[in-house]
């Protein structure tokens, strides 16, 4: 049975109708720099989101996607949660992903700041914050920085540590940047060609299909809606977790995949057998 954890201490870096989206004009084909971020306070960006209406008296559910993902990854889950719980459900495109603006700053501090700006604007604080992979790290940092915005925390298949030795993400970025698609090609043909070119590096078909959700066409020209330049330059930052002195003492549930390479837990017998996802207390 899945239960809420009683306490999560994440200190020192460990730890219903649909309302129209505020999606901005796609910026996938815009050239953006991956330059240095400097030391200025992160400036929040106007994120693209989709909000499903529900009972305002209950904390909203906020879903944060992972690297290369977008809010559309949660379409089915968001609708199901809204119907089953009667709550408001928010899905958000992180900066440099989906329909949200591009920025050379891909730090978790910046992604947390975006949400610190958005959630109060929408009247969704405090919320139940659910984040997968990169979104899980963003959720954990937000809970550490602004615990009053997070009623409950659910990191999915991720932990607040570095994962640099486990990832093929840099290989994926390089393969995506190497794609060459002629202009004015029909979308179906363009997707097939991109899949063929990606297959030379990315053998897993499911991974390729996931990456190809980012292939977009604007005025006859194909490109990627994720900011590949910024991701390539700062991939090490994405795969780590900021060192923090704070702790988050709110109810927390870690959901862990049975075959997860990103969460190694000695309490998880399913990691040896690769079966069902596991839920753990962190108290």
One Martini backbone bead per residue (centre of mass of N, CA, C, O) as a GRO file, in nm:
protein
  283
    1UNK     BB    1   0.098   0.034   0.022
    2UNK     BB    2   0.045   0.368  -0.023
    3UNK     BB    3   0.215   0.621   0.166
    4UNK     BB    4   0.276   0.869   0.356
    5UNK     BB    5   0.522   1.035   0.470
    6UNK     BB    6   0.611   1.186   0.762
    7UNK     BB    7   0.925   1.253   0.691
    8UNK     BB    8   1.149   1.491   0.519
    9UNK     BB    9   1.503   1.513   0.501
   10UNK     BB   10   1.669   1.754   0.269
   11UNK     BB   11   1.960   1.795   0.355
   12UNK     BB   12   2.247   1.869   0.202
   13UNK     BB   13   2.132   1.738  -0.079
   14UNK     BB   14   1.928   1.539   0.020
   15UNK     BB   15   1.673   1.458   0.190
   16UNK     BB   16  -1.332   1.903  -1.583
   17UNK     BB   17  -1.230   2.163  -1.704
   18UNK     BB   18  -1.024   2.329  -1.936
   19UNK     BB   19  -0.793   2.557  -1.908
   20UNK     BB   20  -0.628   2.766  -2.074
   21UNK     BB   21  -0.333   2.802  -2.195
   22UNK     BB   22  -0.017   3.002  -2.174
   23UNK     BB   23   0.095   2.954  -2.436
   24UNK     BB   24   0.349   3.021  -2.632
   25UNK     BB   25   0.527   3.080  -2.882
   26UNK     BB   26   0.722   2.887  -3.039
   27UNK     BB   27   1.098   2.852  -2.974
   28UNK     BB   28   1.258   2.615  -3.119
   29UNK     BB   29   1.399   2.792  -3.371
   30UNK     BB   30   1.551   2.955  -3.181
   31UNK     BB   31   1.838   3.112  -3.112
   32UNK     BB   32   2.034   3.004  -2.830
   33UNK     BB   33   2.217   3.052  -2.562
   34UNK     BB   34   2.474   2.880  -2.334
   35UNK     BB   35   2.571   3.068  -2.136
   36UNK     BB   36   2.653   3.221  -1.870
   37UNK     BB   37   2.484   3.296  -1.563
   38UNK     BB   38   2.613   3.373  -1.321
   39UNK     BB   39   2.503   3.553  -0.997
   40UNK     BB   40   2.226   3.614  -1.043
   41UNK     BB   41   1.913   3.628  -0.988
   42UNK     BB   42   1.673   3.453  -1.092
   43UNK     BB   43   1.457   3.492  -1.367
   44UNK     BB   44   1.146   3.462  -1.428
   45UNK     BB   45   0.936   3.271  -1.633
   46UNK     BB   46   0.667   3.231  -1.862
   47UNK     BB   47   0.499   2.961  -1.831
   48UNK     BB   48   0.366   2.684  -1.962
   49UNK     BB   49   0.018   2.577  -1.914
   50UNK     BB   50  -0.223   2.344  -1.748
   51UNK     BB   51  -0.559   2.380  -1.613
   52UNK     BB   52  -0.755   2.189  -1.403
   53UNK     BB   53  -1.044   2.193  -1.264
   54UNK     BB   54  -1.153   2.237  -0.912
   55UNK     BB   55  -1.129   2.215  -0.584
   56UNK     BB   56  -1.022   2.490  -0.391
   57UNK     BB   57  -1.000   2.359  -0.093
   58UNK     BB   58  -0.785   2.186  -0.227
   59UNK     BB   59  -0.492   2.091  -0.302
   60UNK     BB   60  -0.309   2.102  -0.562
   61UNK     BB   61  -0.183   1.939  -0.850
   62UNK     BB   62   0.168   1.922  -0.943
   63UNK     BB   63   0.330   1.862  -1.261
   64UNK     BB   64   0.669   1.748  -1.331
   65UNK     BB   65   0.885   1.705  -1.569
   66UNK     BB   66   1.136   1.586  -1.757
   67UNK     BB   67   1.379   1.541  -1.954
   68UNK     BB   68   1.247   1.617  -2.274
   69UNK     BB   69   0.981   1.708  -2.180
   70UNK     BB   70   0.623   1.766  -2.104
   71UNK     BB   71   0.300   1.833  -2.020
   72UNK     BB   72   0.185   1.606  -2.219
   73UNK     BB   73   0.279   1.355  -2.054
   74UNK     BB   74   0.013   1.418  -1.840
   75UNK     BB   75  -0.269   1.409  -1.964
   76UNK     BB   76  -0.395   1.145  -1.852
   77UNK     BB   77  -0.322   1.176  -1.552
   78UNK     BB   78  -0.454   1.450  -1.502
   79UNK     BB   79  -0.745   1.367  -1.570
   80UNK     BB   80  -0.764   1.137  -1.365
   81UNK     BB   81  -0.706   1.303  -1.109
   82UNK     BB   82  -0.938   1.504  -1.141
   83UNK     BB   83  -1.167   1.289  -1.136
   84UNK     BB   84  -1.083   1.131  -0.863
   85UNK     BB   85  -1.034   1.406  -0.668
   86UNK     BB   86  -1.143   1.707  -0.760
   87UNK     BB   87  -0.891   1.854  -0.837
   88UNK     BB   88  -0.656   2.053  -0.917
   89UNK     BB   89  -0.449   2.046  -1.226
   90UNK     BB   90  -0.100   2.097  -1.296
   91UNK     BB   91   0.078   2.162  -1.596
   92UNK     BB   92   0.435   2.204  -1.689
   93UNK     BB   93   0.669   2.387  -1.864
   94UNK     BB   94   0.979   2.400  -1.869
   95UNK     BB   95   1.237   2.552  -1.925
   96UNK     BB   96   1.338   2.458  -2.248
   97UNK     BB   97   1.038   2.344  -2.280
   98UNK     BB   98   0.817   2.313  -2.495
   99UNK     BB   99   0.636   2.633  -2.467
  100UNK     BB  100   0.862   2.752  -2.324
  101UNK     BB  101   1.102   2.948  -2.272
  102UNK     BB  102   1.421   3.041  -2.339
  103UNK     BB  103   1.744   2.975  -2.166
  104UNK     BB  104   2.072   2.972  -2.037
  105UNK     BB  105   1.920   2.899  -1.771
  106UNK     BB  106   1.926   2.553  -1.616
  107UNK     BB  107   1.882   2.577  -1.330
  108UNK     BB  108   1.723   2.490  -1.040
  109UNK     BB  109   1.686   2.773  -0.935
  110UNK     BB  110   1.531   2.875  -1.185
  111UNK     BB  111   1.301   2.663  -1.185
  112UNK     BB  112   1.203   2.737  -0.903
  113UNK     BB  113   1.141   3.038  -0.958
  114UNK     BB  114   0.918   2.995  -1.161
  115UNK     BB  115   0.725   2.861  -0.945
  116UNK     BB  116   0.727   3.087  -0.733
  117UNK     BB  117   0.569   3.269  -0.938
  118UNK     BB  118   0.323   3.091  -1.042
  119UNK     BB  119   0.160   2.970  -0.803
  120UNK     BB  120   0.051   3.236  -0.676
  121UNK     BB  121  -0.085   3.345  -0.932
  122UNK     BB  122  -0.290   3.080  -0.935
  123UNK     BB  123  -0.361   2.989  -0.637
  124UNK     BB  124  -0.163   2.703  -0.556
  125UNK     BB  125  -0.089   2.785  -0.257
  126UNK     BB  126  -0.051   2.509  -0.146
  127UNK     BB  127   0.091   2.201  -0.281
  128UNK     BB  128   0.108   1.909  -0.467
  129UNK     BB  129   0.433   1.792  -0.546
  130UNK     BB  130   0.513   1.644  -0.870
  131UNK     BB  131   0.827   1.483  -0.968
  132UNK     BB  132   1.014   1.391  -1.257
  133UNK     BB  133   1.324   1.381  -1.223
  134UNK     BB  134   1.395   1.685  -1.292
  135UNK     BB  135   1.124   1.763  -1.153
  136UNK     BB  136   1.205   1.641  -0.878
  137UNK     BB  137   1.438   1.834  -0.819
  138UNK     BB  138   1.275   2.090  -0.832
  139UNK     BB  139   1.081   2.012  -0.605
  140UNK     BB  140   1.290   1.978  -0.378
  141UNK     BB  141   1.403   2.266  -0.388
  142UNK     BB  142   1.142   2.416  -0.336
  143UNK     BB  143   1.091   2.286  -0.056
  144UNK     BB  144   1.350   2.409   0.069
  145UNK     BB  145   1.301   2.717   0.000
  146UNK     BB  146   0.950   2.688  -0.006
  147UNK     BB  147   0.757   2.521   0.210
  148UNK     BB  148   0.484   2.694   0.193
  149UNK     BB  149   0.421   2.576  -0.115
  150UNK     BB  150   0.434   2.273   0.021
  151UNK     BB  151   0.226   2.025   0.132
  152UNK     BB  152   0.341   1.802  -0.068
  153UNK     BB  153   0.586   1.539  -0.163
  154UNK     BB  154   0.672   1.383  -0.503
  155UNK     BB  155   0.923   1.190  -0.593
  156UNK     BB  156   1.012   1.044  -0.918
  157UNK     BB  157   1.274   0.858  -0.977
  158UNK     BB  158   1.444   1.032  -0.752
  159UNK     BB  159   1.731   1.208  -0.615
  160UNK     BB  160   1.942   1.436  -0.412
  161UNK     BB  161   2.171   1.363  -0.641
  162UNK     BB  162   2.415   1.257  -0.833
  163UNK     BB  163   2.405   1.126  -1.206
  164UNK     BB  164   2.660   1.127  -1.408
  165UNK     BB  165   2.720   0.797  -1.437
  166UNK     BB  166   2.403   0.720  -1.566
  167UNK     BB  167   2.406   0.897  -1.833
  168UNK     BB  168   2.282   0.956  -2.191
  169UNK     BB  169   2.201   1.256  -2.253
  170UNK     BB  170   2.440   1.370  -2.418
  171UNK     BB  171   2.397   1.174  -2.653
  172UNK     BB  172   2.116   1.270  -2.729
  173UNK     BB  173   2.185   1.561  -2.796
  174UNK     BB  174   2.389   1.501  -3.022
  175UNK     BB  175   2.190   1.343  -3.202
  176UNK     BB  176   1.983   1.573  -3.239
  177UNK     BB  177   2.185   1.786  -3.362
  178UNK     BB  178   2.253   1.586  -3.621
  179UNK     BB  179   2.000   1.633  -3.754
  180UNK     BB  180   1.881   1.603  -4.108
  181UNK     BB  181   1.618   1.807  -4.251
  182UNK     BB  182   1.440   1.884  -4.500
  183UNK     BB  183   1.263   2.107  -4.634
  184UNK     BB  184   0.918   2.049  -4.690
  185UNK     BB  185   0.864   1.800  -4.540
  186UNK     BB  186   0.672   1.578  -4.442
  187UNK     BB  187   0.606   1.490  -4.126
  188UNK     BB  188   0.620   1.182  -4.154
  189UNK     BB  189   0.895   1.182  -4.303
  190UNK     BB  190   1.057   1.339  -4.091
  191UNK     BB  191   1.020   1.140  -3.857
  192UNK     BB  192   1.142   0.895  -3.998
  193UNK     BB  193   1.421   1.021  -4.052
  194UNK     BB  194   1.490   1.088  -3.758
  195UNK     BB  195   1.473   0.797  -3.655
  196UNK     BB  196   1.698   0.682  -3.833
  197UNK     BB  197   1.924   0.870  -3.727
  198UNK     BB  198   1.896   0.804  -3.422
  199UNK     BB  199   1.945   0.485  -3.439
  200UNK     BB  200   2.262   0.506  -3.454
  201UNK     BB  201   2.256   0.582  -3.126
  202UNK     BB  202   1.947   0.509  -3.051
  203UNK     BB  203   1.819   0.192  -2.996
  204UNK     BB  204   1.578   0.276  -2.835
  205UNK     BB  205   1.259   0.320  -2.938
  206UNK     BB  206   1.122   0.462  -2.697
  207UNK     BB  207   1.326   0.690  -2.675
  208UNK     BB  208   1.289   0.804  -2.958
  209UNK     BB  209   0.986   0.871  -2.932
  210UNK     BB  210   1.028   1.071  -2.706
  211UNK     BB  211   1.221   1.269  -2.852
  212UNK     BB  212   1.015   1.318  -3.101
  213UNK     BB  213   0.815   1.507  -2.942
  214UNK     BB  214   1.021   1.763  -3.017
  215UNK     BB  215   0.930   1.768  -3.306
  216UNK     BB  216   0.905   2.056  -3.519
  217UNK     BB  217   0.694   2.275  -3.730
  218UNK     BB  218   0.794   2.585  -3.905
  219UNK     BB  219   0.751   2.694  -4.204
  220UNK     BB  220   0.888   2.409  -4.316
  221UNK     BB  221   1.063   2.378  -4.050
  222UNK     BB  222   1.277   2.170  -3.867
  223UNK     BB  223   1.286   2.108  -3.505
  224UNK     BB  224   1.363   2.181  -3.166
  225UNK     BB  225   1.202   2.273  -2.861
  226UNK     BB  226   1.451   2.222  -2.729
  227UNK     BB  227   1.743   2.351  -2.565
  228UNK     BB  228   2.028   2.214  -2.668
  229UNK     BB  229   2.255   2.412  -2.605
  230UNK     BB  230   2.202   2.445  -2.300
  231UNK     BB  231   2.200   2.145  -2.222
  232UNK     BB  232   2.488   2.078  -2.318
  233UNK     BB  233   2.642   2.290  -2.134
  234UNK     BB  234   2.451   2.196  -1.852
  235UNK     BB  235   2.433   1.886  -1.780
  236UNK     BB  236   2.581   1.866  -1.507
  237UNK     BB  237   2.370   2.033  -1.352
  238UNK     BB  238   2.123   1.844  -1.403
  239UNK     BB  239   2.277   1.581  -1.264
  240UNK     BB  240   2.257   1.737  -1.014
  241UNK     BB  241   2.256   1.892  -0.675
  242UNK     BB  242   2.201   2.128  -0.467
  243UNK     BB  243   2.347   2.272  -0.202
  244UNK     BB  244   2.193   2.248   0.122
  245UNK     BB  245   2.074   2.354   0.459
  246UNK     BB  246   1.802   2.275   0.442
  247UNK     BB  247   1.471   2.154   0.535
  248UNK     BB  248   1.203   1.912   0.485
  249UNK     BB  249   0.896   1.833   0.693
  250UNK     BB  250   0.705   1.726   0.503
  251UNK     BB  251   0.513   1.530   0.335
  252UNK     BB  252   0.669   1.228   0.187
  253UNK     BB  253   0.704   1.062  -0.143
  254UNK     BB  254   0.884   0.792  -0.278
  255UNK     BB  255   0.908   0.693  -0.614
  256UNK     BB  256   1.022   0.365  -0.730
  257UNK     BB  257   1.173   0.191  -0.959
  258UNK     BB  258   1.264  -0.135  -0.996
  259UNK     BB  259   1.496  -0.042  -1.236
  260UNK     BB  260   1.645   0.180  -1.108
  261UNK     BB  261   1.934   0.410  -1.156
  262UNK     BB  262   1.850   0.675  -0.960
  263UNK     BB  263   1.760   0.470  -0.717
  264UNK     BB  264   1.933   0.349  -0.434
  265UNK     BB  265   1.776   0.091  -0.233
  266UNK     BB  266   1.796  -0.130   0.035
  267UNK     BB  267   1.461  -0.155   0.063
  268UNK     BB  268   1.448  -0.274  -0.250
  269UNK     BB  269   1.362  -0.580  -0.377
  270UNK     BB  270   1.270  -0.497  -0.676
  271UNK     BB  271   1.558  -0.426  -0.791
  272UNK     BB  272   1.628  -0.734  -0.834
  273UNK     BB  273   1.348  -0.807  -1.014
  274UNK     BB  274   1.181  -0.587  -1.172
  275UNK     BB  275   0.904  -0.467  -1.083
  276UNK     BB  276   0.739  -0.281  -0.894
  277UNK     BB  277   0.684  -0.005  -0.764
  278UNK     BB  278   0.809   0.200  -0.490
  279UNK     BB  279   0.742   0.294  -0.149
  280UNK     BB  280   0.889   0.549   0.078
  281UNK     BB  281   1.007   0.634   0.360
  282UNK     BB  282   1.215   0.919   0.522
  283UNK     BB  283   1.228   0.902   0.856
   0.00000   0.00000   0.00000
